[in-house]
Amino acid sequence: MRFAPPPPLLAGRLVFALDGGAGLAKTTANFLALCTGERGACRNAPNKRLHYRGCPVHRIVRGFVAQGGDVTRGDGSGGESIYGGKFNDEKAGLKKTPRRGSLAMANSGKNTNSSQFFVVLAADEGVLAKLSGKYVVFGELVDGWDVLERLDEVGGGADGKPAVPVWIGGCGRLAA
């Protein structure tokens, strides 16, 4: 079955500052390459591009996280890194304390990073404590706080299904 995402409703842009330290080099390189699409097709799903453009933000839990980046299946059950499959956690990112606007790799357990990522919507310290040390945090939101708020508003319940479809309409690396 072929699926083409609908034209994006332009909600705005999220701009992240990525951690440029050597301790997060693999994670940031993976994210940047997936933003630009420079690596071409997925190894495990050759008919899919290693690119975030057109990917759904498939899970938004109000007051918690907005998750997307499943480049292979689009529903949170897939994903692939530029290294092929999954890659290990980088300790520097596990040591970072997540906060509202943090960018982190989504995973299914230790050392299972792929293309999926999430943006933290929570500001509550108790909720943030549940994320700490389990996910590699590698960036912070610097612009687009209004868009982050809109993401939170369309969040679903515990299942995280957004009230309206949310897609990544465009992405890349901004010139310095």
PDB file of C-alpha atoms in Angstrom:
ATOM      1  CA  MET A   1       0.000   0.000   0.000  1.00  0.00           C
ATOM      2  CA  ARG A   2       1.312   3.432  -0.899  1.00  0.00           C
ATOM      3  CA  PHE A   3       0.839   6.312   1.462  1.00  0.00           C
ATOM      4  CA  ALA A   4       1.468   9.970   0.789  1.00  0.00           C
ATOM      5  CA  PRO A   5       1.267  12.384   3.707  1.00  0.00           C
ATOM      6  CA  PRO A   6      -1.170  15.244   3.310  1.00  0.00           C
ATOM      7  CA  PRO A   7       0.193  18.705   2.608  1.00  0.00           C
ATOM      8  CA  PRO A   8       1.468  20.032   5.932  1.00  0.00           C
ATOM      9  CA  LEU A   9      -0.497  22.587   7.879  1.00  0.00           C
ATOM     10  CA  LEU A  10       2.249  25.044   8.600  1.00  0.00           C
ATOM     11  CA  ALA A  11       2.352  25.281  12.366  1.00  0.00           C
ATOM     12  CA  GLY A  12       5.793  26.869  12.354  1.00  0.00           C
ATOM     13  CA  ARG A  13       9.361  25.862  12.946  1.00  0.00           C
ATOM     14  CA  LEU A  14      11.172  24.264  15.845  1.00  0.00           C
ATOM     15  CA  VAL A  15      14.850  25.260  15.957  1.00  0.00           C
ATOM     16  CA  PHE A  16      17.188  23.246  18.144  1.00  0.00           C
ATOM     17  CA  ALA A  17      20.732  23.879  19.303  1.00  0.00           C
ATOM     18  CA  LEU A  18      22.511  20.529  19.268  1.00  0.00           C
ATOM     19  CA  ASP A  19      25.237  19.600  21.718  1.00  0.00           C
ATOM     20  CA  GLY A  20      28.469  19.765  19.736  1.00  0.00           C
ATOM     21  CA  GLY A  21      30.576  17.890  22.288  1.00  0.00           C
ATOM     22  CA  ALA A  22      32.597  14.818  21.384  1.00  0.00           C
ATOM     23  CA  GLY A  23      30.546  12.784  23.876  1.00  0.00           C
ATOM     24  CA  LEU A  24      27.455  13.123  21.671  1.00  0.00           C
ATOM     25  CA  ALA A  25      29.073  13.064  18.221  1.00  0.00           C
ATOM     26  CA  LYS A  26      27.338   9.889  17.040  1.00  0.00           C
ATOM     27  CA  THR A  27      23.879  10.990  18.158  1.00  0.00           C
ATOM     28  CA  THR A  28      24.104  14.489  16.679  1.00  0.00           C
ATOM     29  CA  ALA A  29      25.570  13.177  13.398  1.00  0.00           C
ATOM     30  CA  ASN A  30      22.664  10.732  13.138  1.00  0.00           C
ATOM     31  CA  PHE A  31      20.061  13.447  13.783  1.00  0.00           C
ATOM     32  CA  LEU A  32      21.646  15.959  11.388  1.00  0.00           C
ATOM     33  CA  ALA A  33      21.932  13.422   8.567  1.00  0.00           C
ATOM     34  CA  LEU A  34      18.282  12.447   9.061  1.00  0.00           C
ATOM     35  CA  CYS A  35      17.317  16.139   8.961  1.00  0.00           C
ATOM     36  CA  THR A  36      19.137  16.714   5.658  1.00  0.00           C
ATOM     37  CA  GLY A  37      18.404  13.332   4.062  1.00  0.00           C
ATOM     38  CA  GLU A  38      21.993  13.169   2.825  1.00  0.00           C
ATOM     39  CA  ARG A  39      22.345   9.402   3.384  1.00  0.00           C
ATOM     40  CA  GLY A  40      19.737   8.317   0.833  1.00  0.00           C
ATOM     41  CA  ALA A  41      17.705   5.159   1.418  1.00  0.00           C
ATOM     42  CA  CYS A  42      17.332   2.994   4.493  1.00  0.00           C
ATOM     43  CA  ARG A  43      19.369  -0.226   4.515  1.00  0.00           C
ATOM     44  CA  ASN A  44      16.591  -2.338   6.039  1.00  0.00           C
ATOM     45  CA  ALA A  45      13.766  -0.699   4.047  1.00  0.00           C
ATOM     46  CA  PRO A  46      15.306   0.373   0.713  1.00  0.00           C
ATOM     47  CA  ASN A  47      12.065   1.942  -0.498  1.00  0.00           C
ATOM     48  CA  LYS A  48      12.169   4.410   2.429  1.00  0.00           C
ATOM     49  CA  ARG A  49      14.424   7.455   2.726  1.00  0.00           C
ATOM     50  CA  LEU A  50      16.655   8.149   5.708  1.00  0.00           C
ATOM     51  CA  HIS A  51      15.005  11.533   6.055  1.00  0.00           C
ATOM     52  CA  TYR A  52      12.636  13.136   8.541  1.00  0.00           C
ATOM     53  CA  ARG A  53      10.752  15.139   5.907  1.00  0.00           C
ATOM     54  CA  GLY A  54       7.254  13.678   5.626  1.00  0.00           C
ATOM     55  CA  CYS A  55       7.512  11.671   8.854  1.00  0.00           C
ATOM     56  CA  PRO A  56       4.587  11.826  11.242  1.00  0.00           C
ATOM     57  CA  VAL A  57       4.864  12.956  14.818  1.00  0.00           C
ATOM     58  CA  HIS A  58       3.008   9.804  15.775  1.00  0.00           C
ATOM     59  CA  ARG A  59       2.841  10.213  19.549  1.00  0.00           C
ATOM     60  CA  ILE A  60       2.041  13.340  21.533  1.00  0.00           C
ATOM     61  CA  VAL A  61       1.196  12.937  25.205  1.00  0.00           C
ATOM     62  CA  ARG A  62       0.017  16.215  26.695  1.00  0.00           C
ATOM     63  CA  GLY A  63       2.381  17.572  29.284  1.00  0.00           C
ATOM     64  CA  PHE A  64       4.942  14.851  28.528  1.00  0.00           C
ATOM     65  CA  VAL A  65       6.517  14.352  25.071  1.00  0.00           C
ATOM     66  CA  ALA A  66       5.998  14.714  21.310  1.00  0.00           C
ATOM     67  CA  GLN A  67       7.637  11.798  19.483  1.00  0.00           C
ATOM     68  CA  GLY A  68       8.393  11.286  15.806  1.00  0.00           C
ATOM     69  CA  GLY A  69      11.079  10.222  13.372  1.00  0.00           C
ATOM     70  CA  ASP A  70      10.019   6.660  12.558  1.00  0.00           C
ATOM     71  CA  VAL A  71      11.396   6.780   9.010  1.00  0.00           C
ATOM     72  CA  THR A  72      10.502   3.172   8.150  1.00  0.00           C
ATOM     73  CA  ARG A  73       6.957   2.624   9.448  1.00  0.00           C
ATOM     74  CA  GLY A  74       5.745   6.018  10.632  1.00  0.00           C
ATOM     75  CA  ASP A  75       3.912   4.612  13.636  1.00  0.00           C
ATOM     76  CA  GLY A  76       6.602   4.270  16.302  1.00  0.00           C
ATOM     77  CA  SER A  77       7.270   0.575  15.717  1.00  0.00           C
ATOM     78  CA  GLY A  78      10.179   1.105  13.334  1.00  0.00           C
ATOM     79  CA  GLY A  79      13.029   3.459  12.608  1.00  0.00           C
ATOM     80  CA  GLU A  80      16.602   3.186  11.416  1.00  0.00           C
ATOM     81  CA  SER A  81      19.758   5.104  12.199  1.00  0.00           C
ATOM     82  CA  ILE A  82      22.318   6.192   9.630  1.00  0.00           C
ATOM     83  CA  TYR A  83      24.508   3.425  11.060  1.00  0.00           C
ATOM     84  CA  GLY A  84      21.956   0.779  10.029  1.00  0.00           C
ATOM     85  CA  GLY A  85      19.443  -0.377  12.603  1.00  0.00           C
ATOM     86  CA  LYS A  86      20.130   0.799  16.129  1.00  0.00           C
ATOM     87  CA  PHE A  87      23.118   2.317  17.924  1.00  0.00           C
ATOM     88  CA  ASN A  88      24.321   2.551  21.505  1.00  0.00           C
ATOM     89  CA  ASP A  89      23.523   5.242  24.047  1.00  0.00           C
ATOM     90  CA  GLU A  90      26.158   7.919  24.528  1.00  0.00           C
ATOM     91  CA  LYS A  91      26.820   8.430  28.234  1.00  0.00           C
ATOM     92  CA  ALA A  92      27.147  12.216  27.945  1.00  0.00           C
ATOM     93  CA  GLY A  93      23.507  12.432  26.848  1.00  0.00           C
ATOM     94  CA  LEU A  94      22.279  10.110  29.595  1.00  0.00           C
ATOM     95  CA  LYS A  95      23.856  12.438  32.163  1.00  0.00           C
ATOM     96  CA  LYS A  96      21.996  15.502  30.879  1.00  0.00           C
ATOM     97  CA  THR A  97      18.919  16.564  32.799  1.00  0.00           C
ATOM     98  CA  PRO A  98      15.886  16.824  30.506  1.00  0.00           C
ATOM     99  CA  ARG A  99      13.678  19.907  30.676  1.00  0.00           C
ATOM    100  CA  ARG A 100      10.871  21.437  28.649  1.00  0.00           C
ATOM    101  CA  GLY A 101      12.187  21.827  25.100  1.00  0.00           C
ATOM    102  CA  SER A 102      14.896  19.164  25.380  1.00  0.00           C
ATOM    103  CA  LEU A 103      15.514  17.020  22.292  1.00  0.00           C
ATOM    104  CA  ALA A 104      16.275  13.353  23.003  1.00  0.00           C
ATOM    105  CA  MET A 105      16.474   9.999  21.275  1.00  0.00           C
ATOM    106  CA  ALA A 106      13.461   7.760  21.753  1.00  0.00           C
ATOM    107  CA  ASN A 107      14.317   4.155  22.469  1.00  0.00           C
ATOM    108  CA  SER A 108      12.897   0.780  23.449  1.00  0.00           C
ATOM    109  CA  GLY A 109      15.503   0.162  26.142  1.00  0.00           C
ATOM    110  CA  LYS A 110      19.221   0.519  26.677  1.00  0.00           C
ATOM    111  CA  ASN A 111      21.317   0.960  23.492  1.00  0.00           C
ATOM    112  CA  THR A 112      18.369   0.949  21.075  1.00  0.00           C
ATOM    113  CA  ASN A 113      18.576   4.400  19.442  1.00  0.00           C
ATOM    114  CA  SER A 114      17.443   4.595  15.827  1.00  0.00           C
ATOM    115  CA  SER A 115      15.839   7.531  14.006  1.00  0.00           C
ATOM    116  CA  GLN A 116      13.075   8.196  16.516  1.00  0.00           C
ATOM    117  CA  PHE A 117      13.346  11.263  18.718  1.00  0.00           C
ATOM    118  CA  PHE A 118      11.167  13.205  21.104  1.00  0.00           C
ATOM    119  CA  VAL A 119      10.792  16.745  22.350  1.00  0.00           C
ATOM    120  CA  VAL A 120       9.989  17.195  26.021  1.00  0.00           C
ATOM    121  CA  LEU A 121       6.708  19.023  26.643  1.00  0.00           C
ATOM    122  CA  ALA A 122       6.797  18.601  30.429  1.00  0.00           C
ATOM    123  CA  ALA A 123       7.888  21.256  32.878  1.00  0.00           C
ATOM    124  CA  ASP A 124       6.912  19.337  36.032  1.00  0.00           C
ATOM    125  CA  GLU A 125       9.975  18.117  37.950  1.00  0.00           C
ATOM    126  CA  GLY A 126       8.306  14.821  38.870  1.00  0.00           C
ATOM    127  CA  VAL A 127       7.553  14.018  35.240  1.00  0.00           C
ATOM    128  CA  LEU A 128      11.042  15.075  34.133  1.00  0.00           C
ATOM    129  CA  ALA A 129      12.619  12.788  36.744  1.00  0.00           C
ATOM    130  CA  LYS A 130      11.033   9.794  34.959  1.00  0.00           C
ATOM    131  CA  LEU A 131      12.987  10.672  31.803  1.00  0.00           C
ATOM    132  CA  SER A 132      16.327  11.359  33.459  1.00  0.00           C
ATOM    133  CA  GLY A 133      19.099   8.846  32.752  1.00  0.00           C
ATOM    134  CA  LYS A 134      16.978   6.720  30.392  1.00  0.00           C
ATOM    135  CA  TYR A 135      17.210   8.731  27.186  1.00  0.00           C
ATOM    136  CA  VAL A 136      20.087  10.444  25.387  1.00  0.00           C
ATOM    137  CA  VAL A 137      19.419  14.195  25.528  1.00  0.00           C
ATOM    138  CA  PHE A 138      21.370  15.959  22.779  1.00  0.00           C
ATOM    139  CA  GLY A 139      19.683  19.288  22.069  1.00  0.00           C
ATOM    140  CA  GLU A 140      17.576  22.154  23.352  1.00  0.00           C
ATOM    141  CA  LEU A 141      14.825  24.174  21.722  1.00  0.00           C
ATOM    142  CA  VAL A 142      15.973  27.733  21.011  1.00  0.00           C
ATOM    143  CA  ASP A 143      13.130  28.998  18.844  1.00  0.00           C
ATOM    144  CA  GLY A 144       9.570  27.871  18.233  1.00  0.00           C
ATOM    145  CA  TRP A 145       8.143  27.799  21.741  1.00  0.00           C
ATOM    146  CA  ASP A 146       4.727  28.694  20.302  1.00  0.00           C
ATOM    147  CA  VAL A 147       4.907  25.619  18.056  1.00  0.00           C
ATOM    148  CA  LEU A 148       5.854  23.462  21.030  1.00  0.00           C
ATOM    149  CA  GLU A 149       2.754  24.768  22.811  1.00  0.00           C
ATOM    150  CA  ARG A 150       0.590  23.911  19.781  1.00  0.00           C
ATOM    151  CA  LEU A 151       2.012  20.380  19.758  1.00  0.00           C
ATOM    152  CA  ASP A 152       1.074  20.017  23.407  1.00  0.00           C
ATOM    153  CA  GLU A 153      -2.467  21.259  22.672  1.00  0.00           C
ATOM    154  CA  VAL A 154      -3.122  18.569  20.022  1.00  0.00           C
ATOM    155  CA  GLY A 155      -1.743  15.811  22.216  1.00  0.00           C
ATOM    156  CA  GLY A 156      -3.853  12.773  22.904  1.00  0.00           C
ATOM    157  CA  GLY A 157      -4.441  10.876  26.092  1.00  0.00           C
ATOM    158  CA  ALA A 158      -2.300   8.080  27.494  1.00  0.00           C
ATOM    159  CA  ASP A 159      -2.165   6.405  24.063  1.00  0.00           C
ATOM    160  CA  GLY A 160      -0.557   9.542  22.649  1.00  0.00           C
ATOM    161  CA  LYS A 161      -2.512   9.594  19.387  1.00  0.00           C
ATOM    162  CA  PRO A 162      -2.582  13.256  18.313  1.00  0.00           C
ATOM    163  CA  ALA A 163      -6.014  14.855  17.913  1.00  0.00           C
ATOM    164  CA  VAL A 164      -4.985  15.902  14.384  1.00  0.00           C
ATOM    165  CA  PRO A 165      -2.295  14.487  12.077  1.00  0.00           C
ATOM    166  CA  VAL A 166       1.105  16.109  12.668  1.00  0.00           C
ATOM    167  CA  TRP A 167       3.884  15.804  10.067  1.00  0.00           C
ATOM    168  CA  ILE A 168       7.395  17.092   9.611  1.00  0.00           C
ATOM    169  CA  GLY A 169       6.859  19.236   6.529  1.00  0.00           C
ATOM    170  CA  GLY A 170      10.465  20.268   6.103  1.00  0.00           C
ATOM    171  CA  CYS A 171      13.733  19.973   7.952  1.00  0.00           C
ATOM    172  CA  GLY A 172      17.427  20.547   7.546  1.00  0.00           C
ATOM    173  CA  ARG A 173      20.398  22.362   8.962  1.00  0.00           C
ATOM    174  CA  LEU A 174      20.312  26.123   9.316  1.00  0.00           C
ATOM    175  CA  ALA A 175      23.342  28.068   8.170  1.00  0.00           C
ATOM    176  CA  ALA A 176      25.261  29.543  11.073  1.00  0.00           C
TER     177      ALA A 176
END
